[in-house]
PDB file of C-alpha atoms and ligand atoms in Angstrom:
ATOM      1  CA  MET A   1     -18.654-204.366-115.768  1.00  0.00           C
ATOM      2  CA  THR A   2     -17.213-202.032-118.512  1.00  0.00           C
ATOM      3  CA  ALA A   3     -14.650-204.422-119.023  1.00  0.00           C
ATOM      4  CA  LEU A   4     -16.752-206.208-121.206  1.00  0.00           C
ATOM      5  CA  ALA A   5     -16.508-203.418-123.693  1.00  0.00           C
ATOM      6  CA  THR A   6     -13.549-204.978-124.820  1.00  0.00           C
ATOM      7  CA  ASP A   7     -14.230-208.532-123.945  1.00  0.00           C
ATOM      8  CA  ARG A   8     -15.227-210.621-127.183  1.00  0.00           C
ATOM      9  CA  GLU A   9     -16.045-213.892-125.459  1.00  0.00           C
ATOM     10  CA  PRO A  10     -19.649-214.312-126.456  1.00  0.00           C
ATOM     11  CA  ALA A  11     -20.244-216.451-123.219  1.00  0.00           C
ATOM     12  CA  LEU A  12     -19.705-213.898-120.663  1.00  0.00           C
ATOM     13  CA  LEU A  13     -22.116-211.485-122.412  1.00  0.00           C
ATOM     14  CA  SER A  14     -24.821-214.014-122.604  1.00  0.00           C
ATOM     15  CA  ALA A  15     -24.227-214.496-119.067  1.00  0.00           C
ATOM     16  CA  LEU A  16     -25.445-210.868-118.414  1.00  0.00           C
ATOM     17  CA  GLY A  17     -28.585-210.849-116.397  1.00  0.00           C
ATOM     18  CA  PRO A  18     -32.141-209.985-118.057  1.00  0.00           C
ATOM     19  CA  ALA A  19     -32.146-206.531-117.030  1.00  0.00           C
ATOM     20  CA  ALA A  20     -29.047-205.687-118.692  1.00  0.00           C
ATOM     21  CA  GLN A  21     -29.990-207.735-121.783  1.00  0.00           C
ATOM     22  CA  LEU A  22     -33.287-205.861-122.111  1.00  0.00           C
ATOM     23  CA  ALA A  23     -31.227-202.640-121.892  1.00  0.00           C
ATOM     24  CA  LEU A  24     -29.226-203.885-124.775  1.00  0.00           C
ATOM     25  CA  LEU A  25     -31.991-204.928-126.805  1.00  0.00           C
ATOM     26  CA  ALA A  26     -33.630-201.714-126.447  1.00  0.00           C
ATOM     27  CA  ARG A  27     -30.831-199.770-127.626  1.00  0.00           C
ATOM     28  CA  ALA A  28     -30.076-202.192-130.544  1.00  0.00           C
ATOM     29  CA  LEU A  29     -33.623-202.132-131.528  1.00  0.00           C
ATOM     30  CA  HIS A  30     -33.639-198.393-131.448  1.00  0.00           C
ATOM     31  CA  ARG A  31     -30.950-198.356-133.732  1.00  0.00           C
ATOM     32  CA  ALA A  32     -33.049-200.782-135.806  1.00  0.00           C
ATOM     33  CA  GLY A  33     -36.028-198.524-136.319  1.00  0.00           C
ATOM     34  CA  TYR A  34     -37.786-199.020-133.068  1.00  0.00           C
ATOM     35  CA  ASP A  35     -37.374-195.583-132.166  1.00  0.00           C
ATOM     36  CA  ASP A  36     -40.707-193.426-132.098  1.00  0.00           C
ATOM     37  CA  HIS A  37     -40.079-191.083-129.415  1.00  0.00           C
ATOM     38  CA  THR A  38     -40.322-192.675-126.122  1.00  0.00           C
ATOM     39  CA  ALA A  39     -43.249-195.000-127.350  1.00  0.00           C
ATOM     40  CA  GLY A  40     -43.052-198.627-127.076  1.00  0.00           C
ATOM     41  CA  HIS A  41     -42.558-201.372-124.647  1.00  0.00           C
ATOM     42  CA  ILE A  42     -40.487-204.503-124.015  1.00  0.00           C
ATOM     43  CA  THR A  43     -41.260-206.751-121.489  1.00  0.00           C
ATOM     44  CA  TYR A  44     -39.527-209.776-120.121  1.00  0.00           C
ATOM     45  CA  ALA A  45     -41.176-212.619-118.164  1.00  0.00           C
ATOM     46  CA  VAL A  46     -38.948-213.375-115.247  1.00  0.00           C
ATOM     47  CA  GLY A  47     -40.582-217.039-114.774  1.00  0.00           C
ATOM     48  CA  ASP A  48     -42.356-216.254-111.388  1.00  0.00           C
ATOM     49  CA  GLY A  49     -45.287-214.459-112.622  1.00  0.00           C
ATOM     50  CA  THR A  50     -43.349-211.044-112.447  1.00  0.00           C
ATOM     51  CA  LEU A  51     -42.056-208.901-115.445  1.00  0.00           C
ATOM     52  CA  LEU A  52     -39.161-206.518-116.306  1.00  0.00           C
ATOM     53  CA  VAL A  53     -40.180-203.535-118.375  1.00  0.00           C
ATOM     54  CA  ASN A  54     -38.540-200.478-119.805  1.00  0.00           C
ATOM     55  CA  PRO A  55     -39.630-197.162-118.066  1.00  0.00           C
ATOM     56  CA  PHE A  56     -42.266-194.908-119.467  1.00  0.00           C
ATOM     57  CA  GLU A  57     -40.029-191.744-119.259  1.00  0.00           C
ATOM     58  CA  LEU A  58     -36.881-192.807-121.202  1.00  0.00           C
ATOM     59  CA  TYR A  59     -35.826-193.043-124.720  1.00  0.00           C
ATOM     60  CA  TRP A  60     -34.699-196.881-125.561  1.00  0.00           C
ATOM     61  CA  GLU A  61     -31.455-195.425-126.672  1.00  0.00           C
ATOM     62  CA  GLU A  62     -30.462-194.107-123.172  1.00  0.00           C
ATOM     63  CA  LEU A  63     -31.281-197.147-121.280  1.00  0.00           C
ATOM     64  CA  THR A  64     -29.132-198.826-118.750  1.00  0.00           C
ATOM     65  CA  ALA A  65     -29.557-201.993-116.818  1.00  0.00           C
ATOM     66  CA  SER A  66     -30.656-200.037-113.575  1.00  0.00           C
ATOM     67  CA  ASP A  67     -33.352-198.173-115.356  1.00  0.00           C
ATOM     68  CA  ILE A  68     -35.406-201.454-115.770  1.00  0.00           C
ATOM     69  CA  VAL A  69     -38.547-201.765-113.732  1.00  0.00           C
ATOM     70  CA  HIS A  70     -39.654-205.013-111.991  1.00  0.00           C
ATOM     71  CA  ILE A  71     -43.612-205.253-111.922  1.00  0.00           C
ATOM     72  CA  ASP A  72     -46.227-207.851-110.682  1.00  0.00           C
ATOM     73  CA  ALA A  73     -48.705-209.555-113.181  1.00  0.00           C
ATOM     74  CA  VAL A  74     -51.030-206.860-113.007  1.00  0.00           C
ATOM     75  CA  GLY A  75     -48.458-204.068-113.687  1.00  0.00           C
ATOM     76  CA  ARG A  76     -47.649-202.736-110.269  1.00  0.00           C
ATOM     77  CA  LYS A  77     -44.168-201.726-109.547  1.00  0.00           C
ATOM     78  CA  LEU A  78     -42.244-203.866-107.430  1.00  0.00           C
ATOM     79  CA  ALA A  79     -39.025-202.021-107.835  1.00  0.00           C
ATOM     80  CA  GLY A  80     -37.263-199.349-109.854  1.00  0.00           C
ATOM     81  CA  ARG A  81     -37.000-195.616-109.959  1.00  0.00           C
ATOM     82  CA  HIS A  82     -38.826-194.970-112.950  1.00  0.00           C
ATOM     83  CA  THR A  83     -42.617-194.907-113.866  1.00  0.00           C
ATOM     84  CA  VAL A  84     -44.468-198.023-115.666  1.00  0.00           C
ATOM     85  CA  THR A  85     -46.384-197.066-118.811  1.00  0.00           C
ATOM     86  CA  PRO A  86     -50.279-197.096-118.351  1.00  0.00           C
ATOM     87  CA  ALA A  87     -50.528-198.806-121.905  1.00  0.00           C
ATOM     88  CA  ILE A  88     -48.713-201.910-120.479  1.00  0.00           C
ATOM     89  CA  GLU A  89     -51.905-203.868-120.266  1.00  0.00           C
ATOM     90  CA  LEU A  90     -51.580-205.598-123.702  1.00  0.00           C
ATOM     91  CA  HIS A  91     -48.227-206.862-122.573  1.00  0.00           C
ATOM     92  CA  LEU A  92     -49.825-208.216-119.474  1.00  0.00           C
ATOM     93  CA  ALA A  93     -52.253-209.962-121.248  1.00  0.00           C
ATOM     94  CA  ILE A  94     -49.702-211.736-123.613  1.00  0.00           C
ATOM     95  CA  HIS A  95     -47.882-213.012-120.889  1.00  0.00           C
ATOM     96  CA  ARG A  96     -50.817-214.217-118.939  1.00  0.00           C
ATOM     97  CA  LEU A  97     -52.120-216.124-121.882  1.00  0.00           C
ATOM     98  CA  ARG A  98     -48.920-217.216-123.479  1.00  0.00           C
ATOM     99  CA  GLU A  99     -46.361-219.165-121.426  1.00  0.00           C
ATOM    100  CA  ASP A 100     -44.116-219.585-124.411  1.00  0.00           C
ATOM    101  CA  VAL A 101     -43.662-215.941-124.786  1.00  0.00           C
ATOM    102  CA  ARG A 102     -40.605-214.669-122.619  1.00  0.00           C
ATOM    103  CA  ILE A 103     -40.268-211.384-124.312  1.00  0.00           C
ATOM    104  CA  ALA A 104     -42.921-209.129-126.010  1.00  0.00           C
ATOM    105  CA  VAL A 105     -41.818-206.109-127.868  1.00  0.00           C
ATOM    106  CA  HIS A 106     -44.104-203.209-129.285  1.00  0.00           C
ATOM    107  CA  ASN A 107     -43.255-200.261-131.069  1.00  0.00           C
ATOM    108  CA  HIS A 108     -44.181-198.103-134.135  1.00  0.00           C
ATOM    109  CA  PRO A 109     -41.020-198.597-136.363  1.00  0.00           C
ATOM    110  CA  GLU A 110     -41.367-196.367-139.531  1.00  0.00           C
ATOM    111  CA  TYR A 111     -41.194-199.003-142.337  1.00  0.00           C
ATOM    112  CA  ALA A 112     -43.555-201.709-140.414  1.00  0.00           C
ATOM    113  CA  THR A 113     -46.074-199.044-139.577  1.00  0.00           C
ATOM    114  CA  VAL A 114     -46.535-198.279-143.655  1.00  0.00           C
ATOM    115  CA  TRP A 115     -47.416-201.734-143.857  1.00  0.00           C
ATOM    116  CA  ALA A 116     -49.708-201.452-140.498  1.00  0.00           C
ATOM    117  CA  ALA A 117     -51.212-198.566-142.446  1.00  0.00           C
ATOM    118  CA  LEU A 118     -51.995-200.800-145.455  1.00  0.00           C
ATOM    119  CA  HIS A 119     -53.316-203.657-143.290  1.00  0.00           C
ATOM    120  CA  GLU A 120     -51.003-205.826-145.190  1.00  0.00           C
ATOM    121  CA  ILE A 121     -48.142-208.202-144.415  1.00  0.00           C
ATOM    122  CA  PRO A 122     -45.341-207.140-146.698  1.00  0.00           C
ATOM    123  CA  PRO A 123     -44.166-209.667-148.978  1.00  0.00           C
ATOM    124  CA  ILE A 124     -40.855-211.839-148.919  1.00  0.00           C
ATOM    125  CA  TYR A 125     -38.032-210.418-151.082  1.00  0.00           C
ATOM    126  CA  ASP A 126     -35.012-211.739-149.506  1.00  0.00           C
ATOM    127  CA  GLN A 127     -33.603-214.389-147.082  1.00  0.00           C
ATOM    128  CA  VAL A 128     -33.850-212.017-143.784  1.00  0.00           C
ATOM    129  CA  ALA A 129     -37.521-211.197-144.664  1.00  0.00           C
ATOM    130  CA  ALA A 130     -38.278-214.876-144.520  1.00  0.00           C
ATOM    131  CA  THR A 131     -36.967-215.068-140.846  1.00  0.00           C
ATOM    132  CA  ILE A 132     -40.689-215.021-139.563  1.00  0.00           C
ATOM    133  CA  PRO A 133     -42.746-217.389-141.642  1.00  0.00           C
ATOM    134  CA  ASP A 134     -45.920-215.811-143.286  1.00  0.00           C
ATOM    135  CA  SER A 135     -47.734-218.240-141.149  1.00  0.00           C
ATOM    136  CA  SER A 136     -46.289-216.802-138.114  1.00  0.00           C
ATOM    137  CA  ILE A 137     -47.461-213.306-138.803  1.00  0.00           C
ATOM    138  CA  THR A 138     -51.004-211.782-138.495  1.00  0.00           C
ATOM    139  CA  VAL A 139     -52.536-208.420-138.980  1.00  0.00           C
ATOM    140  CA  TYR A 140     -54.690-207.278-136.110  1.00  0.00           C
ATOM    141  CA  ASN A 141     -57.100-204.691-137.473  1.00  0.00           C
ATOM    142  CA  GLU A 142     -59.387-203.934-134.531  1.00  0.00           C
ATOM    143  CA  TYR A 143     -57.484-201.397-133.157  1.00  0.00           C
ATOM    144  CA  GLU A 144     -59.302-199.725-130.202  1.00  0.00           C
ATOM    145  CA  GLY A 145     -57.021-196.954-129.319  1.00  0.00           C
ATOM    146  CA  VAL A 146     -54.347-196.888-126.632  1.00  0.00           C
ATOM    147  CA  VAL A 147     -54.653-200.217-125.014  1.00  0.00           C
ATOM    148  CA  SER A 148     -54.934-199.278-121.168  1.00  0.00           C
ATOM    149  CA  SER A 149     -57.620-201.189-119.934  1.00  0.00           C
ATOM    150  CA  ALA A 150     -57.282-204.914-118.987  1.00  0.00           C
ATOM    151  CA  ALA A 151     -60.726-205.804-120.645  1.00  0.00           C
ATOM    152  CA  ILE A 152     -59.797-204.360-124.129  1.00  0.00           C
ATOM    153  CA  ALA A 153     -56.256-205.814-123.849  1.00  0.00           C
ATOM    154  CA  ALA A 154     -57.734-209.436-122.951  1.00  0.00           C
ATOM    155  CA  ARG A 155     -60.071-209.159-125.945  1.00  0.00           C
ATOM    156  CA  ASN A 156     -57.242-207.912-128.316  1.00  0.00           C
ATOM    157  CA  ILE A 157     -55.121-210.817-127.454  1.00  0.00           C
ATOM    158  CA  GLU A 158     -57.611-213.595-127.276  1.00  0.00           C
ATOM    159  CA  SER A 159     -58.929-212.455-130.863  1.00  0.00           C
ATOM    160  CA  MET A 160     -55.349-212.969-132.001  1.00  0.00           C
ATOM    161  CA  ASP A 161     -54.001-216.362-132.951  1.00  0.00           C
ATOM    162  CA  THR A 162     -52.126-217.752-130.052  1.00  0.00           C
ATOM    163  CA  ASP A 163     -49.157-219.301-132.117  1.00  0.00           C
ATOM    164  CA  LYS A 164     -48.124-216.021-133.979  1.00  0.00           C
ATOM    165  CA  THR A 165     -44.587-214.404-133.585  1.00  0.00           C
ATOM    166  CA  ALA A 166     -45.662-211.033-134.813  1.00  0.00           C
ATOM    167  CA  ALA A 167     -48.460-208.884-135.325  1.00  0.00           C
ATOM    168  CA  PHE A 168     -48.845-205.792-137.418  1.00  0.00           C
ATOM    169  CA  LEU A 169     -51.418-203.434-135.584  1.00  0.00           C
ATOM    170  CA  ALA A 170     -53.587-201.893-138.113  1.00  0.00           C
ATOM    171  CA  ASN A 171     -52.841-198.037-138.166  1.00  0.00           C
ATOM    172  CA  HIS A 172     -50.404-198.416-135.275  1.00  0.00           C
ATOM    173  CA  GLY A 173     -47.258-200.458-135.097  1.00  0.00           C
ATOM    174  CA  VAL A 174     -46.004-203.861-134.357  1.00  0.00           C
ATOM    175  CA  LEU A 175     -46.100-206.639-131.758  1.00  0.00           C
ATOM    176  CA  VAL A 176     -43.300-209.288-131.669  1.00  0.00           C
ATOM    177  CA  PHE A 177     -43.083-212.576-129.501  1.00  0.00           C
ATOM    178  CA  ALA A 178     -40.116-214.207-128.709  1.00  0.00           C
ATOM    179  CA  LYS A 179     -38.766-217.103-126.497  1.00  0.00           C
ATOM    180  CA  ASN A 180     -35.427-215.267-125.804  1.00  0.00           C
ATOM    181  CA  PHE A 181     -33.257-212.327-126.363  1.00  0.00           C
ATOM    182  CA  ALA A 182     -31.578-213.680-129.603  1.00  0.00           C
ATOM    183  CA  HIS A 183     -35.047-214.136-131.057  1.00  0.00           C
ATOM    184  CA  ALA A 184     -36.397-211.059-130.078  1.00  0.00           C
ATOM    185  CA  TYR A 185     -33.590-208.960-131.611  1.00  0.00           C
ATOM    186  CA  LEU A 186     -33.706-210.950-134.968  1.00  0.00           C
ATOM    187  CA  SER A 187     -37.569-211.110-135.431  1.00  0.00           C
ATOM    188  CA  CYS A 188     -37.856-207.407-134.579  1.00  0.00           C
ATOM    189  CA  SER A 189     -35.028-206.194-136.716  1.00  0.00           C
ATOM    190  CA  ALA A 190     -35.801-208.600-139.524  1.00  0.00           C
ATOM    191  CA  LEU A 191     -39.586-207.541-139.613  1.00  0.00           C
ATOM    192  CA  GLU A 192     -38.598-203.932-139.859  1.00  0.00           C
ATOM    193  CA  ARG A 193     -35.974-204.674-142.791  1.00  0.00           C
ATOM    194  CA  ARG A 194     -38.604-206.789-144.572  1.00  0.00           C
ATOM    195  CA  SER A 195     -41.000-204.011-144.172  1.00  0.00           C
ATOM    196  CA  LYS A 196     -38.290-201.511-145.582  1.00  0.00           C
ATOM    197  CA  LEU A 197     -37.391-203.776-148.392  1.00  0.00           C
ATOM    198  CA  ALA A 198     -40.806-204.365-149.696  1.00  0.00           C
ATOM    199  CA  TRP A 199     -41.481-200.887-149.715  1.00  0.00           C
ATOM    200  CA  GLN A 200     -38.796-200.117-151.717  1.00  0.00           C
ATOM    201  CA  VAL A 201     -39.360-202.930-154.134  1.00  0.00           C
ATOM    202  CA  HIS A 202     -42.891-201.788-154.631  1.00  0.00           C
ATOM    203  CA  ALA A 203     -41.492-198.323-155.069  1.00  0.00           C
ATOM    204  CA  LEU A 204     -40.119-199.355-158.306  1.00  0.00           C
ATOM    205  CA  GLY A 205     -43.365-200.181-159.769  1.00  0.00           C
ATOM    206  CA  GLN A 206     -46.603-202.060-159.319  1.00  0.00           C
ATOM    207  CA  GLY A 207     -46.076-206.075-160.003  1.00  0.00           C
ATOM    208  CA  LEU A 208     -42.189-205.640-160.768  1.00  0.00           C
ATOM    209  CA  GLY A 209     -40.997-207.305-157.640  1.00  0.00           C
ATOM    210  CA  ARG A 210     -40.600-211.134-157.697  1.00  0.00           C
ATOM    211  CA  PRO A 211     -41.006-212.529-154.152  1.00  0.00           C
ATOM    212  CA  MET A 212     -39.107-215.457-152.887  1.00  0.00           C
ATOM    213  CA  ASP A 213     -40.454-218.900-153.580  1.00  0.00           C
ATOM    214  CA  PRO A 214     -42.943-219.521-150.826  1.00  0.00           C
ATOM    215  CA  VAL A 215     -41.660-223.081-150.136  1.00  0.00           C
ATOM    216  CA  VAL A 216     -38.054-221.916-149.733  1.00  0.00           C
ATOM    217  CA  ALA A 217     -38.930-219.063-147.568  1.00  0.00           C
ATOM    218  CA  ARG A 218     -41.279-221.079-145.181  1.00  0.00           C
ATOM    219  CA  GLN A 219     -38.299-223.669-144.918  1.00  0.00           C
ATOM    220  CA  TYR A 220     -36.015-220.974-144.019  1.00  0.00           C
ATOM    221  CA  GLY A 221     -38.033-219.303-141.382  1.00  0.00           C
ATOM    222  CA  GLU A 222     -39.089-222.537-139.787  1.00  0.00           C
ATOM    223  CA  ARG A 223     -35.176-223.494-139.539  1.00  0.00           C
ATOM    224  CA  MET A 224     -34.615-220.264-137.800  1.00  0.00           C
ATOM    225  CA  ALA A 225     -37.490-220.565-135.528  1.00  0.00           C
ATOM    226  CA  ALA A 226     -36.542-224.121-134.089  1.00  0.00           C
ATOM    227  CA  ARG A 227     -33.183-222.811-132.872  1.00  0.00           C
ATOM    228  CA  GLU A 228     -32.245-221.395-129.618  1.00  0.00           C
ATOM    229  CA  ASP A 229     -29.813-218.900-131.271  1.00  0.00           C
ATOM    230  CA  PRO A 230     -31.528-218.404-134.413  1.00  0.00           C
ATOM    231  CA  TRP A 231     -28.770-216.597-136.340  1.00  0.00           C
ATOM    232  CA  PRO A 232     -25.706-218.168-134.536  1.00  0.00           C
ATOM    233  CA  HIS A 233     -23.377-215.592-132.333  1.00  0.00           C
ATOM    234  CA  LEU A 234     -25.608-212.345-133.882  1.00  0.00           C
ATOM    235  CA  TRP A 235     -27.230-211.480-130.488  1.00  0.00           C
ATOM    236  CA  ALA A 236     -23.768-211.858-128.699  1.00  0.00           C
ATOM    237  CA  ALA A 237     -22.260-209.382-131.699  1.00  0.00           C
ATOM    238  CA  VAL A 238     -25.182-206.957-131.061  1.00  0.00           C
ATOM    239  CA  MET A 239     -24.504-206.909-127.359  1.00  0.00           C
ATOM    240  CA  ARG A 240     -20.924-206.504-127.902  1.00  0.00           C
ATOM    241  CA  ARG A 241     -21.646-203.388-130.549  1.00  0.00           C
ATOM    242  CA  GLU A 242     -24.024-201.650-127.784  1.00  0.00           C
ATOM    243  CA  VAL A 243     -21.171-202.208-124.740  1.00  0.00           C
ATOM    244  CA  ARG A 244     -18.495-200.890-127.117  1.00  0.00           C
ATOM    245  CA  LEU A 245     -20.650-197.784-128.071  1.00  0.00           C
ATOM    246  CA  ASP A 246     -21.516-196.878-124.643  1.00  0.00           C
ATOM    247  CA  PRO A 247     -20.313-199.268-121.855  1.00  0.00           C
ATOM    248  CA  SER A 248     -22.775-197.306-119.503  1.00  0.00           C
ATOM    249  CA  VAL A 249     -25.505-199.370-120.862  1.00  0.00           C
ATOM    250  CA  LEU A 250     -24.616-202.102-117.953  1.00  0.00           C
ATOM    251  CA  ASP A 251     -24.701-199.721-115.373  1.00  0.00           C
TER     252      ASP A 251
HETATM  253 ZN1   ZN B 301     -48.306-198.354-129.783  1.00  0.00          ZN
END
């Protein structure tokens, strides 16, 4: 597998299995700010009612393909040498209720968590920030502690609008939903970049920032959402970078 480290053919990397791509996504997102110690979960719906998930006890930056755990629809381990986090209930509920969500990501990235603390969605100040349209983001402000019970998780999800791509969890972090790995990487990284840019603009002084034209921003986001590969070739480039940095990610 390590031959892929120098292989620049995107099709070969795209043919990697979901466990390998989940490990690559975790490492790439850790680099993009999804790095709160060992917190956070990435789930992937296999399509048969089962899920793949990152293990409880490892940093996202050290994950390899064989570390990924296979679980059933209620979170029981089917295969894998590591532990499944007890805080998986929210993800189980998401995948039960939304077939369009192939990948769900949760973590506490530094800048997005600033906006989660404000219970606000950061304004759009550049093109990348427009990746997820405002209409596809929500603030969920009924945080009830660690989501470890099925009942609380189901109530949380049902109270969210069901067509959203991302949610700021008040005083907690973010949830991002995606239809494939390319969308998951772009949405997550763009959300954190948007949060950082808005924080920086607002640090210059109240009212100095000029957000993008909302119509232009919405059209940009809708165009990205409609594509299978939203930022063409980006996910392949991200995978190449991670494999180049540490080929053992594919082990
Ligand atoms: Zn959390």
